[in-house]
Amino acid sequence: MDSTTILSPSILSSDFLHLGETVGMLEDSKADWIHLDVMDGVFVPNISFGFQVIKDIARVATKPLDVHLMIVDPDRYIPVLEECGAEYACVHYEACTHLNRTLQNIHAHGMKAGVALNPHTPVSAIEYIAQYADMVLIMSVNPGFGGQHFIENTVRKVAETKALLERTGSRALIEVDGGVTAENAKALVAAGADALVAGSAVMSSPDPKAMIDRLKSLR
Ligand code: DX5
Ligand code: ZN
């Protein structure tokens, strides 16, 4: 990746006892966005944190909040997410029966709309929604946990997504989430990724800020 690639560190693997310090570190770093993973224990087998935590982060964060909703029926929470001041509301293709309506709902609440695809979901699933999306999030692990192993065929999937976006005239950004490291970041950007989420690569590093610098300066 180079400095133009958006880096969106996820706080999921950080120490929640020191959340304020983590957000301060991200604010003071070269991170572009802050990635916030909301999990409901139904769509994914884990529960992370809810909207009060996002509201509290929003009070001190100036960087755009990139909210990844791993929840069923996300429409119920779009109004509260607007109150949180989120820039992106990203919902899962697999969790939305009426995805077109959900994206309209997100836009009506003044946010940018993202569509996330699980690793097994083909790129063709977004053929008729890409033009309405501001971001397509390609999962490179099965959602639910930080610190998992990167699924290698994601690089090919990113290239396929890029081709679909060009063909459909979509201007959506491509974000990749899961198992991103300094080792696989370059291949993802070369394949067409515009934004990379990095959770444990940053938060489990002895020097998270230095890791952010490293990810932002890869060539
Ligand atoms: C996983 C989440 C990710 C997670 C990434 O379900 O969507 O955003 O925090 O963590 P790493 O980078 O450790 O895979
Ligand atoms: Zn995520």
Coordinates of C-alpha atoms and ligand atoms in Angstrom, one line a residue:
M1 CA 0.0 0.0 0.0
D2 CA 1.1 3.6 -0.4
S3 CA 0.1 6.7 1.5
T4 CA -3.0 7.1 -0.7
T5 CA -4.4 3.8 0.5
I6 CA -6.9 4.3 3.3
L7 CA -5.9 2.6 6.5
S8 CA -8.8 1.8 8.9
P9 CA -7.5 0.2 12.1
S10 CA -10.1 -1.8 14.0
I11 CA -10.3 -1.4 17.8
L12 CA -11.7 -4.9 18.2
S13 CA -8.5 -6.5 19.4
S14 CA -7.5 -3.6 21.6
D15 CA -7.7 -3.5 25.4
F16 CA -11.1 -2.1 26.2
L17 CA -10.0 -1.0 29.6
H18 CA -7.9 1.6 27.8
L19 CA -10.2 2.5 24.9
G20 CA -9.8 6.2 25.3
E21 CA -6.0 5.9 25.1
T22 CA -6.3 3.7 22.0
V23 CA -8.6 6.2 20.3
G24 CA -6.1 9.0 21.2
M25 CA -3.3 7.0 19.7
L26 CA -5.2 6.5 16.5
E27 CA -6.1 10.2 16.4
D28 CA -2.4 11.0 16.7
S29 CA -1.4 8.5 14.1
K30 CA -1.4 8.2 10.3
A31 CA -4.6 6.1 10.4
D32 CA -7.2 7.5 8.1
W33 CA -10.4 6.0 9.6
I34 CA -11.4 4.2 12.7
H35 CA -13.0 0.8 12.0
L36 CA -15.7 -0.2 14.6
D37 CA -17.0 -3.8 14.6
V38 CA -20.5 -4.2 15.9
M39 CA -21.5 -7.9 16.5
D40 CA -24.8 -9.3 17.8
G41 CA -24.1 -12.9 18.6
V42 CA -26.7 -13.9 16.0
F43 CA -25.2 -13.0 12.5
V44 CA -21.8 -13.9 13.9
P45 CA -21.0 -16.1 16.9
N46 CA -19.6 -13.2 19.0
I47 CA -20.8 -10.0 20.7
S48 CA -18.5 -7.0 20.6
F49 CA -19.9 -3.6 21.7
G50 CA -22.9 -1.4 21.1
F51 CA -23.8 2.1 20.1
Q52 CA -23.1 3.8 23.4
V53 CA -19.4 2.9 23.0
I54 CA -19.5 4.3 19.4
K55 CA -21.1 7.5 20.8
D56 CA -18.4 7.9 23.4
I57 CA -15.7 7.3 20.8
A58 CA -17.3 9.9 18.5
R59 CA -17.0 12.5 21.3
V60 CA -13.3 12.5 21.0
A61 CA -12.6 11.2 17.5
T62 CA -12.2 13.5 14.6
K63 CA -11.3 10.8 12.0
P64 CA -14.2 9.2 10.1
L65 CA -15.9 6.3 11.9
D66 CA -16.1 3.3 9.6
V67 CA -18.8 1.1 11.2
H68 CA -19.1 -2.5 10.2
L69 CA -22.4 -4.0 11.3
M70 CA -22.2 -7.8 11.7
I71 CA -25.9 -7.9 12.8
V72 CA -29.2 -9.2 11.6
D73 CA -31.8 -6.6 10.6
P74 CA -29.4 -3.7 10.6
D75 CA -32.2 -1.2 9.6
R76 CA -33.3 -1.1 13.2
Y77 CA -30.1 0.6 14.2
I78 CA -29.5 3.1 11.3
P79 CA -31.1 6.1 13.1
V80 CA -29.0 5.5 16.2
L81 CA -25.9 5.1 14.1
E82 CA -26.6 8.5 12.5
E83 CA -26.8 10.0 16.1
C84 CA -23.4 8.4 16.7
G85 CA -21.9 10.5 13.8
A86 CA -20.8 7.5 11.8
E87 CA -19.4 8.3 8.3
Y88 CA -19.9 4.8 6.9
A89 CA -22.5 2.3 7.8
C90 CA -21.6 -1.0 6.3
V91 CA -24.1 -3.9 6.3
H92 CA -23.7 -7.5 5.3
Y93 CA -25.2 -8.7 2.0
E94 CA -26.1 -11.9 3.8
A95 CA -28.0 -10.1 6.6
C96 CA -30.3 -8.0 4.4
T97 CA -33.4 -9.3 2.7
H98 CA -34.1 -5.9 1.1
L99 CA -30.6 -4.6 0.6
N100 CA -31.5 -1.9 -1.9
R101 CA -34.0 -0.4 0.7
T102 CA -31.4 -0.7 3.5
L103 CA -28.9 1.4 1.4
Q104 CA -31.6 4.0 0.8
N105 CA -32.2 4.1 4.5
I106 CA -28.5 4.6 5.3
H107 CA -28.3 7.5 2.7
A108 CA -31.6 9.0 4.1
H109 CA -29.8 9.2 7.4
G110 CA -26.9 11.1 6.0
M111 CA -24.3 8.3 6.0
K112 CA -22.3 6.6 3.3
A113 CA -23.4 3.0 2.6
G114 CA -21.2 0.0 2.5
V115 CA -22.0 -3.6 1.6
A116 CA -19.9 -6.4 3.1
L117 CA -19.5 -9.8 1.5
N118 CA -18.6 -13.0 3.5
P119 CA -15.7 -15.0 2.1
H120 CA -18.1 -17.5 0.4
T121 CA -20.3 -14.9 -1.2
P122 CA -19.6 -14.5 -4.9
V123 CA -18.8 -11.0 -6.3
S124 CA -21.7 -11.4 -8.7
A125 CA -24.0 -10.9 -5.7
I126 CA -23.4 -7.1 -5.9
E127 CA -24.2 -6.8 -9.6
Y128 CA -27.4 -4.9 -9.0
I129 CA -26.4 -3.1 -5.9
A130 CA -22.9 -1.8 -6.7
Q131 CA -24.1 1.4 -8.3
Y132 CA -25.9 2.4 -5.0
A133 CA -23.0 1.6 -2.7
D134 CA -20.3 3.9 -1.5
M135 CA -18.1 1.0 -0.4
V136 CA -17.9 -2.7 -0.9
L137 CA -16.2 -4.5 2.0
I138 CA -14.6 -7.8 1.1
M139 CA -14.2 -10.1 4.1
S140 CA -10.9 -11.9 4.1
V141 CA -11.8 -14.0 7.2
N142 CA -15.1 -15.3 8.4
P143 CA -16.5 -12.4 10.4
G144 CA -16.8 -12.6 14.2
F145 CA -13.2 -12.5 15.6
G146 CA -10.0 -10.6 15.2
G147 CA -6.7 -12.3 14.8
Q148 CA -7.7 -14.9 12.2
H149 CA -5.8 -16.2 9.2
F150 CA -6.1 -14.3 5.9
I151 CA -8.0 -16.3 3.2
E152 CA -5.6 -16.2 0.2
N153 CA -8.2 -16.2 -2.6
T154 CA -9.4 -12.8 -1.4
V155 CA -6.7 -11.2 -3.7
R156 CA -8.4 -12.6 -6.7
K157 CA -11.8 -11.6 -5.3
V158 CA -10.7 -8.0 -4.9
A159 CA -9.6 -8.0 -8.6
E160 CA -13.0 -9.4 -9.6
T161 CA -14.7 -6.7 -7.5
K162 CA -12.7 -4.0 -9.2
A163 CA -13.7 -5.3 -12.6
L164 CA -17.4 -5.5 -11.6
L165 CA -17.3 -1.9 -10.2
E166 CA -15.8 -0.6 -13.4
R167 CA -18.3 -2.5 -15.6
T168 CA -21.3 -1.3 -13.6
G169 CA -20.0 2.3 -13.4
S170 CA -19.9 2.1 -9.6
R171 CA -17.6 4.5 -7.8
A172 CA -17.7 2.4 -4.6
L173 CA -14.4 2.1 -2.7
I174 CA -13.1 -1.5 -2.1
E175 CA -12.2 -2.2 1.5
V176 CA -10.6 -5.5 2.7
D177 CA -11.2 -6.7 6.3
G178 CA -9.6 -9.6 8.1
G179 CA -6.1 -10.9 8.6
V180 CA -4.5 -7.9 6.8
T181 CA -0.8 -7.6 7.5
A182 CA 2.3 -5.8 6.2
E183 CA 2.9 -9.0 4.2
N184 CA -0.3 -9.2 2.2
A185 CA -1.3 -5.5 2.0
K186 CA 0.7 -4.8 -1.2
A187 CA -1.0 -7.6 -3.1
L188 CA -4.4 -6.4 -2.0
V189 CA -3.7 -2.8 -3.1
A190 CA -2.3 -4.0 -6.4
A191 CA -5.5 -6.0 -7.0
G192 CA -7.6 -2.8 -6.4
A193 CA -8.2 -2.4 -2.7
D194 CA -8.7 1.3 -1.7
A195 CA -9.0 0.8 2.0
L196 CA -7.5 -1.8 4.4
V197 CA -8.8 -2.7 7.9
A198 CA -6.1 -3.9 10.3
G199 CA -7.1 -5.1 13.7
S200 CA -4.6 -7.4 15.4
A201 CA -1.7 -6.4 13.1
V202 CA -1.9 -2.9 14.7
M203 CA -3.4 -3.6 18.2
S204 CA -1.2 -6.6 19.0
S205 CA 1.9 -4.9 17.8
P206 CA 4.3 -3.8 20.6
D207 CA 4.3 -0.4 18.9
P208 CA 0.9 0.2 17.2
K209 CA 1.7 3.6 15.9
A210 CA 4.9 2.3 14.3
M211 CA 2.9 -0.5 12.7
I212 CA 0.5 2.1 11.3
D213 CA 3.4 4.0 9.9
R214 CA 4.8 0.8 8.3
L215 CA 1.4 -0.1 6.7
K216 CA 1.0 3.5 5.4
S217 CA 4.5 3.5 3.8
L218 CA 4.6 0.1 2.1
R219 CA 5.6 0.3 -1.5
Ligands
DX5_1 C1 -13.7 -9.5 12.0 C2 -13.8 -8.0 12.0 C3 -12.6 -7.3 11.7 C4 -11.5 -7.5 12.7 C5 -10.2 -7.6 11.9 O1 -15.0 -10.0 12.0 O2 -14.7 -7.5 11.0 O3 -12.7 -5.9 11.4 O4 -11.4 -6.6 13.7 O5 -9.2 -8.0 12.8 P1 -7.9 -8.7 12.2 O6 -7.2 -7.6 11.4 O7 -7.2 -9.1 13.4 O8 -8.3 -9.9 11.3
ZN2 ZN -14.7 -5.3 10.5

